[in-house]
Tab-separated table of C-alpha atoms and ligand atoms in Angstrom:
chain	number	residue	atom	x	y	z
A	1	UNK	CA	-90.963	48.147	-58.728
A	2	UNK	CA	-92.476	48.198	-54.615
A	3	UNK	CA	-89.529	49.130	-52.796
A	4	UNK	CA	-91.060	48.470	-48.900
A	5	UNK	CA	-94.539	47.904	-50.606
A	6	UNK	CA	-94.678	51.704	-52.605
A	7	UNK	CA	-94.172	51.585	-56.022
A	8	UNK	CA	-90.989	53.351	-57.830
A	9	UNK	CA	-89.459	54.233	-60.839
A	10	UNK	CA	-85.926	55.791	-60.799
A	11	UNK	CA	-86.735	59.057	-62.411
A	12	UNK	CA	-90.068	61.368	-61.507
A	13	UNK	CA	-91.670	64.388	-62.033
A	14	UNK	CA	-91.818	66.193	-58.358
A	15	UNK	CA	-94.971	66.654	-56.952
A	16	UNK	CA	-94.720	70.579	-57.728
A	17	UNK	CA	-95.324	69.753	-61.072
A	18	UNK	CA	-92.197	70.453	-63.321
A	19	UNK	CA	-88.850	69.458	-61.350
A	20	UNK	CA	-87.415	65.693	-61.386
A	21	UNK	CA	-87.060	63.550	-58.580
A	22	UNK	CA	-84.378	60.776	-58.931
A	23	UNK	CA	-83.368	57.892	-56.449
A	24	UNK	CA	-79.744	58.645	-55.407
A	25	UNK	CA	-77.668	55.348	-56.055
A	26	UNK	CA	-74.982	56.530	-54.382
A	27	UNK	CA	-76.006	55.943	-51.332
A	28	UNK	CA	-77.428	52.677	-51.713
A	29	UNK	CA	-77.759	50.170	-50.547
A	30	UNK	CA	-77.301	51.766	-46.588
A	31	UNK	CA	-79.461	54.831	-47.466
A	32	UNK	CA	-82.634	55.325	-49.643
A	33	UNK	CA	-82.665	58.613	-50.708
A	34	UNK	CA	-84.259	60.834	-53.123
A	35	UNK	CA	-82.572	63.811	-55.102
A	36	UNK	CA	-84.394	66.572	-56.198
A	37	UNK	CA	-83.435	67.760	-59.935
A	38	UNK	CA	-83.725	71.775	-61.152
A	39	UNK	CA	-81.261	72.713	-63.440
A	40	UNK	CA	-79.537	71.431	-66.518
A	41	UNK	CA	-76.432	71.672	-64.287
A	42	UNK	CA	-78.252	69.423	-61.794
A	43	UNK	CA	-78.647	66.295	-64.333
A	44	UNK	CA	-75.244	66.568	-65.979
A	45	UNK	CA	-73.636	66.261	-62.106
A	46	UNK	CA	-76.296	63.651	-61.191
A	47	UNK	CA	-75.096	61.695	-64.259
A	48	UNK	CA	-71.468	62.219	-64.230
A	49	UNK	CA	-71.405	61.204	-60.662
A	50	UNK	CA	-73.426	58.054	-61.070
A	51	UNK	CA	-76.149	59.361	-58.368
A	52	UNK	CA	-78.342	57.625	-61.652
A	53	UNK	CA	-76.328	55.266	-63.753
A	54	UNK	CA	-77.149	52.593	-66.311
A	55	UNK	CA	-77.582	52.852	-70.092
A	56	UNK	CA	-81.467	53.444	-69.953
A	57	UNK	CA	-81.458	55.115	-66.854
A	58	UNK	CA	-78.791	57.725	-68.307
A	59	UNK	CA	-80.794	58.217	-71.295
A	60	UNK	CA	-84.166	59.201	-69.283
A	61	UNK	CA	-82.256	61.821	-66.865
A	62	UNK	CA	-80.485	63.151	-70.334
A	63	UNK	CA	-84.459	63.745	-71.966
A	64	UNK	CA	-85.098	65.347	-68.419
A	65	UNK	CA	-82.086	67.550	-68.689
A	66	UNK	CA	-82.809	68.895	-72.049
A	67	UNK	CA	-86.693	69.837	-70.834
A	68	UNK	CA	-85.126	71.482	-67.853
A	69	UNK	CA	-82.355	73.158	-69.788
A	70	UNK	CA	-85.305	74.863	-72.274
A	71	UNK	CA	-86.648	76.553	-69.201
A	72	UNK	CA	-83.206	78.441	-68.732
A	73	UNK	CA	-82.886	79.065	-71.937
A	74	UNK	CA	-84.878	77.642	-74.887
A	75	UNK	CA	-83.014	79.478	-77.598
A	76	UNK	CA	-81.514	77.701	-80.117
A	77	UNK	CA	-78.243	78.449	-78.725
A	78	UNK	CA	-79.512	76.968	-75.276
A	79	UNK	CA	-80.319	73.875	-77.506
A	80	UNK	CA	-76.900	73.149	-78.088
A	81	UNK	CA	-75.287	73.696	-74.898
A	82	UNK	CA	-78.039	71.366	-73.574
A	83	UNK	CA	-76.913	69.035	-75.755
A	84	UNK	CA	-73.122	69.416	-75.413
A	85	UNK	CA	-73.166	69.959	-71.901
A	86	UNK	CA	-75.095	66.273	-71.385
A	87	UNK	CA	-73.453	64.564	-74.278
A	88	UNK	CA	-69.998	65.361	-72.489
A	89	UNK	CA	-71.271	63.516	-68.891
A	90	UNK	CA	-70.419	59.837	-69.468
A	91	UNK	CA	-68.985	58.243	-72.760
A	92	UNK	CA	-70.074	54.745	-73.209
A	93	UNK	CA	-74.188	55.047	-72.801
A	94	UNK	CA	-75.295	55.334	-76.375
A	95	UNK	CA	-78.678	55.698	-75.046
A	96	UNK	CA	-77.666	59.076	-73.769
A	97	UNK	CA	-77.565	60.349	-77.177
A	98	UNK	CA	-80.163	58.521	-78.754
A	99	UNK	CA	-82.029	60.460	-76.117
A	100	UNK	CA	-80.633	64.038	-77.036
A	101	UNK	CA	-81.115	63.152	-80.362
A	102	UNK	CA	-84.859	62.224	-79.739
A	103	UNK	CA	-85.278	65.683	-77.787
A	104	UNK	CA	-83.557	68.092	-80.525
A	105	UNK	CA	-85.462	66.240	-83.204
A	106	UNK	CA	-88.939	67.159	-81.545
A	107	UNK	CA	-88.064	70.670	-80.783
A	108	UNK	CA	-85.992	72.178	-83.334
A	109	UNK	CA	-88.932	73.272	-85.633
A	110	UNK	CA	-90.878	75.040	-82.670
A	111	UNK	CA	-90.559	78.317	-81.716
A	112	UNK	CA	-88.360	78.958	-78.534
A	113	UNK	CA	-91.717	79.612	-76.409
A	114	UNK	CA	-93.154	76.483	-76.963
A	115	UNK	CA	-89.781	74.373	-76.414
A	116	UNK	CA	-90.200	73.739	-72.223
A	117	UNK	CA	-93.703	72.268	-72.801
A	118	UNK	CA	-93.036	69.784	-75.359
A	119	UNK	CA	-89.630	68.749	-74.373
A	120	UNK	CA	-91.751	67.992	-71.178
A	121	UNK	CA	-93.701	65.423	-72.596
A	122	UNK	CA	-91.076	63.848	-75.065
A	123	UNK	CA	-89.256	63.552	-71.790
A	124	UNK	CA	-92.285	61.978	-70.147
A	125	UNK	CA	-92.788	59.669	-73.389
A	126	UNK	CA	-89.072	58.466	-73.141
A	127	UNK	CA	-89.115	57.398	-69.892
A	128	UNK	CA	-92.630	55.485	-70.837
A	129	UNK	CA	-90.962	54.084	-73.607
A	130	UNK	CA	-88.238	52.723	-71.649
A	131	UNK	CA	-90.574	50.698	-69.417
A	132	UNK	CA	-92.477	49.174	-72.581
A	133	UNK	CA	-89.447	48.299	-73.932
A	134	UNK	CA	-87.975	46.468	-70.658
A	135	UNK	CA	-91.393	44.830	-70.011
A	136	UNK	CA	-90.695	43.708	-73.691
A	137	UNK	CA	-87.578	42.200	-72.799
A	138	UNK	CA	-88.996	40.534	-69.617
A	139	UNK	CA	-91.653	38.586	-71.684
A	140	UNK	CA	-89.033	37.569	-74.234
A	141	UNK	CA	-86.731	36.652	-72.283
A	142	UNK	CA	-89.699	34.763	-69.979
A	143	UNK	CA	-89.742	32.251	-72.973
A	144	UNK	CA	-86.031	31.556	-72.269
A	145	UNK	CA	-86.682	30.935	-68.627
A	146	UNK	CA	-89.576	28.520	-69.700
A	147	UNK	CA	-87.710	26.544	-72.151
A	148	UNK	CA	-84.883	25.936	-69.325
A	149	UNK	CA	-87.818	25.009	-66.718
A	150	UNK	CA	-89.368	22.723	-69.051
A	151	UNK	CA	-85.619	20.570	-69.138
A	152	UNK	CA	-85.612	20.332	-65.174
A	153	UNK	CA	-87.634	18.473	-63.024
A	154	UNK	CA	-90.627	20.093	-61.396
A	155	UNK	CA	-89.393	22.550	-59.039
A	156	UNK	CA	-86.077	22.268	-59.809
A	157	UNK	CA	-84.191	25.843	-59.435
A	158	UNK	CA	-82.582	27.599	-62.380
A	159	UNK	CA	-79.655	29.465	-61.576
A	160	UNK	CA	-79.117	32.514	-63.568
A	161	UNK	CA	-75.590	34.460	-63.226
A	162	UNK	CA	-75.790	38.116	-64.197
A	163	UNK	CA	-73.344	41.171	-63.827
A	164	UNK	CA	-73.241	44.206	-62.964
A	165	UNK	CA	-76.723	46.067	-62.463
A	166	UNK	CA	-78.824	45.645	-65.200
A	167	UNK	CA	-82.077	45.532	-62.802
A	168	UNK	CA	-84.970	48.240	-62.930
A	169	UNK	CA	-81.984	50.857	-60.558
A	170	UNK	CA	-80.137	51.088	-64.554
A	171	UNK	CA	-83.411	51.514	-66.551
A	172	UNK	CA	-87.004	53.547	-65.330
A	173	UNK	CA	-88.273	50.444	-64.011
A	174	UNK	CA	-87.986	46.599	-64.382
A	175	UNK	CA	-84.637	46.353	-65.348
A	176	UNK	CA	-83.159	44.676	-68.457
A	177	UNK	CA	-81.322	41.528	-67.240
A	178	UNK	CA	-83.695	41.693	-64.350
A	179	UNK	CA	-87.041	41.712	-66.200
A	180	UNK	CA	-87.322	38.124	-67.546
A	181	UNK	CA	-86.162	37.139	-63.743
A	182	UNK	CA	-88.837	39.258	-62.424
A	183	UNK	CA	-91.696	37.882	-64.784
A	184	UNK	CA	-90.335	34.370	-63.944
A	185	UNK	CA	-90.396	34.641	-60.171
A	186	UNK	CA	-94.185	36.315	-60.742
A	187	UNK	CA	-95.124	32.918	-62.762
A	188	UNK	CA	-93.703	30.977	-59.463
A	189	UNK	CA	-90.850	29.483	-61.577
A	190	UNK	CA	-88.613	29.028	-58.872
A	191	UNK	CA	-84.758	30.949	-59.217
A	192	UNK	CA	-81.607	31.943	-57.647
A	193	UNK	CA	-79.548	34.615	-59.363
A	194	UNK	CA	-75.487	34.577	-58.744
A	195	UNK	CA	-75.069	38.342	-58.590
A	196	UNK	CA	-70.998	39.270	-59.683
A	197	UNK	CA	-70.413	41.766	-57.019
A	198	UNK	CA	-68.974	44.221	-60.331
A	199	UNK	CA	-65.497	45.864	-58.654
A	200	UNK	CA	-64.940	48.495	-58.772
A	201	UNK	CA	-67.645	50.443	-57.862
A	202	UNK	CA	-69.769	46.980	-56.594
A	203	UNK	CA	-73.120	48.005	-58.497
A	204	UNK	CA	-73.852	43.939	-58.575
A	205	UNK	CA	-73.171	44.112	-54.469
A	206	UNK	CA	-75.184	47.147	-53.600
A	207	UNK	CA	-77.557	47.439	-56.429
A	208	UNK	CA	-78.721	44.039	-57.759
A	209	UNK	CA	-78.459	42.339	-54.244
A	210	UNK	CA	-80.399	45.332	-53.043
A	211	UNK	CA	-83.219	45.101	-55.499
A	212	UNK	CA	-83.376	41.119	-55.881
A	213	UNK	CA	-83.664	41.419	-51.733
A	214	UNK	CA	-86.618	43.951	-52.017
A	215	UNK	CA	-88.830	42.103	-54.497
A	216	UNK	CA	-87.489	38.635	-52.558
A	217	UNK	CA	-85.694	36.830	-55.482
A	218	UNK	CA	-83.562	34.000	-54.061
A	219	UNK	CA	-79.781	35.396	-54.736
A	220	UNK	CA	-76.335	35.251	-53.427
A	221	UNK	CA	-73.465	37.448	-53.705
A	222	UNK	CA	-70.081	36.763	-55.226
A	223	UNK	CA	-66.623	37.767	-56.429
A	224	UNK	CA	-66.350	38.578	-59.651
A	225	UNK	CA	-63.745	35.787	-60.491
A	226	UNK	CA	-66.615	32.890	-59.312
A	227	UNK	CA	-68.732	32.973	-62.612
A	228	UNK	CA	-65.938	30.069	-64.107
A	229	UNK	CA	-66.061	27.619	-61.375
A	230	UNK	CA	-69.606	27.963	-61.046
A	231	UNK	CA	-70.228	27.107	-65.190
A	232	UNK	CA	-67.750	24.631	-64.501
A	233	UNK	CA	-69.183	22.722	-62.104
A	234	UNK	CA	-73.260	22.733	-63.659
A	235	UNK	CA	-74.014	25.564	-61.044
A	236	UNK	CA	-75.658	28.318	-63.572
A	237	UNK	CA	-77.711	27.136	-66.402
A	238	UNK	CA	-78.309	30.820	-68.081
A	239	UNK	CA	-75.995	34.005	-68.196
A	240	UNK	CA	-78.423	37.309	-68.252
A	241	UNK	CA	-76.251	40.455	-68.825
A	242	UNK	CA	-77.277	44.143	-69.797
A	243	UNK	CA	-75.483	46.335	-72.315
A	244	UNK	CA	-74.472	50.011	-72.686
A	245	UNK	CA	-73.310	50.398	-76.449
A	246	UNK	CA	-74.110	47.206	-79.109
A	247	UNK	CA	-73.011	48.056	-82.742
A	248	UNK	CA	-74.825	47.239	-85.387
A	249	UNK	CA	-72.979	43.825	-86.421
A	250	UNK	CA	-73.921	42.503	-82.135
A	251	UNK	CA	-70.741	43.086	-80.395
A	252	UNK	CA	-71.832	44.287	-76.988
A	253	UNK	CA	-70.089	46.773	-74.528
A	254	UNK	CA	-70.904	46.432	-70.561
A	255	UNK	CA	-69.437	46.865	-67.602
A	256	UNK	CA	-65.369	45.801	-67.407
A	257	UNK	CA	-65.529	41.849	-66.574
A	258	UNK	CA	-68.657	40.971	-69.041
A	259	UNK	CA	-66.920	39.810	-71.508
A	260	UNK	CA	-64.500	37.369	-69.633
A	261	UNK	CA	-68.000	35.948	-68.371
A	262	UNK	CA	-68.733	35.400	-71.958
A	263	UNK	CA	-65.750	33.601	-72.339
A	264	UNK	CA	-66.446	31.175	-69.522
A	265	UNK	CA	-69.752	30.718	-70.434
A	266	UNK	CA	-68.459	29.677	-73.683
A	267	UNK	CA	-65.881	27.100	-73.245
A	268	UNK	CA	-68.837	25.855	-70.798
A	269	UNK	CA	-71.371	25.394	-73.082
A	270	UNK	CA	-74.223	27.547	-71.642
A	271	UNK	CA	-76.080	30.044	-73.100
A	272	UNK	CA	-75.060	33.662	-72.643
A	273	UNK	CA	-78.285	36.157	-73.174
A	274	UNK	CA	-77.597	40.122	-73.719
A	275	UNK	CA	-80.383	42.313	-72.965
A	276	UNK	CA	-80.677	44.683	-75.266
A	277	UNK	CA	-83.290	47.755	-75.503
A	278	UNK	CA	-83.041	48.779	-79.026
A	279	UNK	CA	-82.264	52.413	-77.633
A	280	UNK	CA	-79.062	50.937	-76.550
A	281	UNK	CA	-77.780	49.633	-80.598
A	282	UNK	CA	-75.356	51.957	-82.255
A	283	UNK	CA	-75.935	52.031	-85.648
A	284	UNK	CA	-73.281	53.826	-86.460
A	285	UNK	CA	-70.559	51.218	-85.445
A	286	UNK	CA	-70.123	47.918	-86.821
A	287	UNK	CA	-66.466	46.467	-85.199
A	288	UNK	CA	-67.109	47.042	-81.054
A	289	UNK	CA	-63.258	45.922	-79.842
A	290	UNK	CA	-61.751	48.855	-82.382
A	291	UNK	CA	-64.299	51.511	-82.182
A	292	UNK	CA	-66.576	51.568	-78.794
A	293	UNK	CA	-65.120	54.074	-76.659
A	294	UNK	CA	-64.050	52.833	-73.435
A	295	UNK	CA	-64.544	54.910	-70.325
A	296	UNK	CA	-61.450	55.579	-67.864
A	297	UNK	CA	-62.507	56.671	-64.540
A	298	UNK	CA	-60.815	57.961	-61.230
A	299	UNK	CA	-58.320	55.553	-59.888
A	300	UNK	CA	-60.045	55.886	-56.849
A	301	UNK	CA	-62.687	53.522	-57.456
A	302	UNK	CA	-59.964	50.872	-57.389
A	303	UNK	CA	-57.765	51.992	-54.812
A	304	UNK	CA	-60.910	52.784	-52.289
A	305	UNK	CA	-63.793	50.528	-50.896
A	306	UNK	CA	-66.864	52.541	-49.635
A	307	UNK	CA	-68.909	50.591	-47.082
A	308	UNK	CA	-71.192	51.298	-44.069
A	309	UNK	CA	-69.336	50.993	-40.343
A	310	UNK	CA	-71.440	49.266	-37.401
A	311	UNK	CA	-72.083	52.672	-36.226
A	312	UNK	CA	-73.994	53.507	-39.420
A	313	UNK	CA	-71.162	56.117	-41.028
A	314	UNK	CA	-70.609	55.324	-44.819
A	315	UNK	CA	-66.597	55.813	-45.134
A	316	UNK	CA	-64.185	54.895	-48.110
A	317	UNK	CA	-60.639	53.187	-46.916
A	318	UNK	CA	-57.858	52.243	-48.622
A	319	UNK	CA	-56.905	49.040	-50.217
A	320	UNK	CA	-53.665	49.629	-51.910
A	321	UNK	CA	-50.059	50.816	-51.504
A	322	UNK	CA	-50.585	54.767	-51.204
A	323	UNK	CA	-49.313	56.191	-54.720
A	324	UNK	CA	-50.022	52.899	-56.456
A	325	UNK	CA	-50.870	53.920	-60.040
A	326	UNK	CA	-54.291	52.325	-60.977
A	327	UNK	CA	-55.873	51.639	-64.078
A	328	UNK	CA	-59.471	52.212	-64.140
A	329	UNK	CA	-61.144	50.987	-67.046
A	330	UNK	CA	-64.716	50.584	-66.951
A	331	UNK	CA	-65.965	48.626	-69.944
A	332	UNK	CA	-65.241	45.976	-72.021
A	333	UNK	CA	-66.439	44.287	-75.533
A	334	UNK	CA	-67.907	41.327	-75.786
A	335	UNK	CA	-67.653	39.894	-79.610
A	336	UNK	CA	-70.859	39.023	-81.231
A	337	UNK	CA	-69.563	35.153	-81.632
A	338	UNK	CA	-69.822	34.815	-77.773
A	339	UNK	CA	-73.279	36.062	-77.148
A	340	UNK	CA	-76.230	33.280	-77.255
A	341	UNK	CA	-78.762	35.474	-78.434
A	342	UNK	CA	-80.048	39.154	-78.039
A	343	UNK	CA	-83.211	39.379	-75.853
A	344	UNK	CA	-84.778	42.665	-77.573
A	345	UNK	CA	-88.154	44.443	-77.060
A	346	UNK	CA	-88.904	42.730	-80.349
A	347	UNK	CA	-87.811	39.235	-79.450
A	348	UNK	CA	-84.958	37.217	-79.242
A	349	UNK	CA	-82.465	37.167	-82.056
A	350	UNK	CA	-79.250	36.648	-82.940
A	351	UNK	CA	-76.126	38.652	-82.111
A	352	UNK	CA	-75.387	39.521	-85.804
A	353	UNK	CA	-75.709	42.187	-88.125
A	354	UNK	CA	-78.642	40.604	-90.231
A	355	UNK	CA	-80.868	39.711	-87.195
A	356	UNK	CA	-80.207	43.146	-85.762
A	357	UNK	CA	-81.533	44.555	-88.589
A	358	UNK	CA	-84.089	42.818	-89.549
A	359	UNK	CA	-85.843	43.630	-85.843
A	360	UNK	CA	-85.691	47.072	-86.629
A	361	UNK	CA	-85.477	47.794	-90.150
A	362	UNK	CA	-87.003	51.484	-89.655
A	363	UNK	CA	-83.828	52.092	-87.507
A	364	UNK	CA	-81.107	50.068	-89.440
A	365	UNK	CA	-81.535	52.445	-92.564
A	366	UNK	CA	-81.922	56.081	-91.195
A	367	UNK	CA	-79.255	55.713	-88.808
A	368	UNK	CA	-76.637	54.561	-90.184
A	369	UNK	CA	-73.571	57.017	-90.741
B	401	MRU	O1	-71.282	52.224	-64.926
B	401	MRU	P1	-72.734	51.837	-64.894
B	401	MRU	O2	-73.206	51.448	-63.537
B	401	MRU	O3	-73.601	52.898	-65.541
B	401	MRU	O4	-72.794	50.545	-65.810
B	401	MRU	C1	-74.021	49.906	-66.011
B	401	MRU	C2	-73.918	48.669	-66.824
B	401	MRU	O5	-72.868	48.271	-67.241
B	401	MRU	C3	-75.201	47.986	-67.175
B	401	MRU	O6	-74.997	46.621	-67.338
B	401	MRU	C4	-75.754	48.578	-68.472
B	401	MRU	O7	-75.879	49.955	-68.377
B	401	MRU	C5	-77.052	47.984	-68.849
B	401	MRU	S1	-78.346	48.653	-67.857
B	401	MRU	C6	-79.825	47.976	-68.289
C-alpha cells in the first residue's frame, strides 16, 4: 500500500540483494522506520518483539528467517535449529509454522549447497502468496460490502467495526480485515471504520488508525468497551475481524477482546465476518476454547502506556499501583456459532467444519493429525 505516495509491503529484500528489510511497528505510528534483517537471530528478535506482528506477517519474516538461517549454516542440523529457534518466537500464529513447514518441505531433499538459493525463492513465493491470498479476501469480502450498499440509500455510509490490526501492517500487503475496506473505498462505496483501539499494546490505535489515515479511509478511534453501544444503537452494520489460529471445525483465535465483540454483535443481530487466509486454519485442532494455546505476555503491556510527548520523545508511564500483579493474556476464542461467515481466499463460507473443508479439500486431508 502508498504510504506518502511510495508503495510498501512490510517485508523486502534489501537493495544489496539478499538481506530483508522490514517496517519497524514499534515505533509507529510517531516514527516510520525501516529495520534491516541479517541473521536468523535477527528475525526471531524482530518477531518476538513485535517490531513485525500479525499472523501473515509472522509467517513471511519466519520463511525469511529460515533462508537467512541456511546461509549460516545449511546443514541439516542448521535446519532444525532454524526451525526450533523461530517456532519458539510467538505461540498463537499458526501461520508461523505453516511457514516453517513450507520451507523444510522444499529443502530437505537438496543438498546443503543448494539450500540458501531455494529457500530464497520459497521465501519470495510466500510472501507473494500472501498478497494473492489477501487480495482474495478483499474481493470476497467486496461482495459483502456490496450487498450492505445495495440495502442503504445512495450514498449512505456503512460503518464497519474491526479490531485489532488486521490491515496490510499484519499481512505483506493489503491486510485481511482491511482488504474488502480497501477495494470498497477504491469502488467509491463510501465507509467509516470504528477502529477498537486493542489495549494493551493499542495495535487498533497506532496501527489501523495509522494505515486507514494514510490511504484516507474515513475512521474514528475508540475504546475497546464502545463496540456494544455502538451495535446497540444501529451505529455499525458489519463486524470485519482478522484471525491468528482457526481450527478446523471454525472457532477463531484473535487478539484478547474479539470474541466479546462477537458476542455483542450477536445479541445485536449483525453480521460478524472473520478473515481468514487459509494459511492461518489449523488442521490439526478441532475444539479452539480447550486446545488453542493462549499467549501470556509481560505484565508490562498492561501496567505501561507508551505514547509520544509534545516534545517528540516516545516514553512509557505508569498506569497502575506499582507492584500490582497483572494478567496479560493476549488472545481469546471466538466459537464457530458466533461468527457470520469466513471471508477466505476461496470465498465466503461458513464457520464450520464442513464448509472449511470443502474450500480446501487438498489441505483438509493431508494435514490433519
Ligand atoms: O499480537 P498481534 O499484533 O500479532 O495480533 C494480531 C492480531 O490479532 C490480528 O488480528 C491477526 O494476526 C490477524 S492479522 C491479518
Amino acid at each position: 500500500m502508498n504510504v506518502d505516495g511510495v508503495a510498501y509491503r512490510t517485508i523486502w529484500v534489501n537493495e544489496d540483494g539478499w538481506s530483508i528489510d522490514v517496517i519497524d511497528q514499534t515505533r509507529m505510528p510517531h516514527l516510520f522506520e525501516i529495520l534491516n534483517l541479517k541473521t536468523l537471530q535477527d528475525c526471531c528478535v524482530a518477531i518476538k518483539d513485535m517490531v513485525v506482528r500479525g499472523a501473515p506477517l509472522i509467517g513471511t519474516t519466519a520463511a525469511y528467517g529460515f533462508y537467512l538461517a541456511m546461509r549460516e549454516d545449511a546443514s541439516d542440523a542448521g535446519m532444525e535449529n532454524a526451525y526450533r529457534k523461530l517456532y519458539e518466537t510467538r505461540p498463537t500464529a499458526v501461520n508461523l509454522r505453516w511457514a516453517l513447514d513450507q520451507m523444510q518441505l522444499c529443502l530437505v531433499s537438496l543438498p546443503g549447497a543448494e539450500r540458501a538459493a531455494r529457500a530464497f525463492r520459497r521465501a519470495g513465493e510466500i510472501a507473494d502468496e500472501d498478497v494473492e491470498i489477501s487480495k482474495g479476501i478483499g474481493r470476497n469480502g467486496l461482495t459483502l460490502i456490496n450487498d450492505i450498499a445495495s440495502k442503504k440509500k445512495p450514498g449512505e455510509v456503512i460503518n464497519i467495526l474491526t479490531h485489532c490490526n488486521a490491515g496490510w501492517l499484519a499481512t505483506v500487503d493489503w491486510g485481511t480485515a482491511t482488504a474488502p475496506i480497501y477495494m470498497a473505498h477504491d469502488e467509491g462505496i463510501p465507509i467509516h471504520v470504528w477502529v477498537d483501539e486493542t489495549r494493551p499494546r493499542n495495535q487498533g490505535a497506532s496501527l489501523t488508525a495509522w494505515e486507514l489515515g494514510k490511504h484516507g479511509v474515513a475512521h474514528s478511534l475508540i475504546v475497546d468497551n464502545a463496540g456494544g453501544h455502538l451495535m446497540q444503537h444501529g451505529m455499525v452494520d458489519l463486524c470485519l475481524v482478522g484471525t491468528d489460529r482457526t481450527s478446523r471445525t471454525g472457532d477463531v483465535c484473535n487478539k484478547i477482546g474479539t470474541y466479546l465483540k462477537a458476542l455483542a454483535a450477536y445479541d445485536n443481530n449483525l453480521p460478524f465476518y472473520v478473515c481468514l487466509p487459509s494459511t492461518t486454519i489449523d488442521w490439526t485442532m478441532r475444539e479452539g476454547v480447550k486446545q488453542m494455546p493462549i499467549e501470556q505476555r509481560d505484565g508490562f503491556e498492561v501496567s505501561q502506556v507508551a505514547g509520544r510527548l509534545p516534545n517528540g520523545d516516545i516514553v512509557s508511564v505508569n498506569i497502575a499501583p506499582d507492584g500490582t500483579e497483572v494478567a496479560n493474556y493476549a488472545f481469546d476464542v471466538t466459537p464457530a456459532r458466533l461468527i457470520t461467515g469466513l471471508i477466505t481466499e476461496r470465498g465466503v463460507i461458513n464457520a464450520s467444519e464442513a464448509a472449511i473443508a470443502a474450500a480446501f479439500p487438498e489441505r483438509a486431508v493431508t494435514e490433519e493429525s
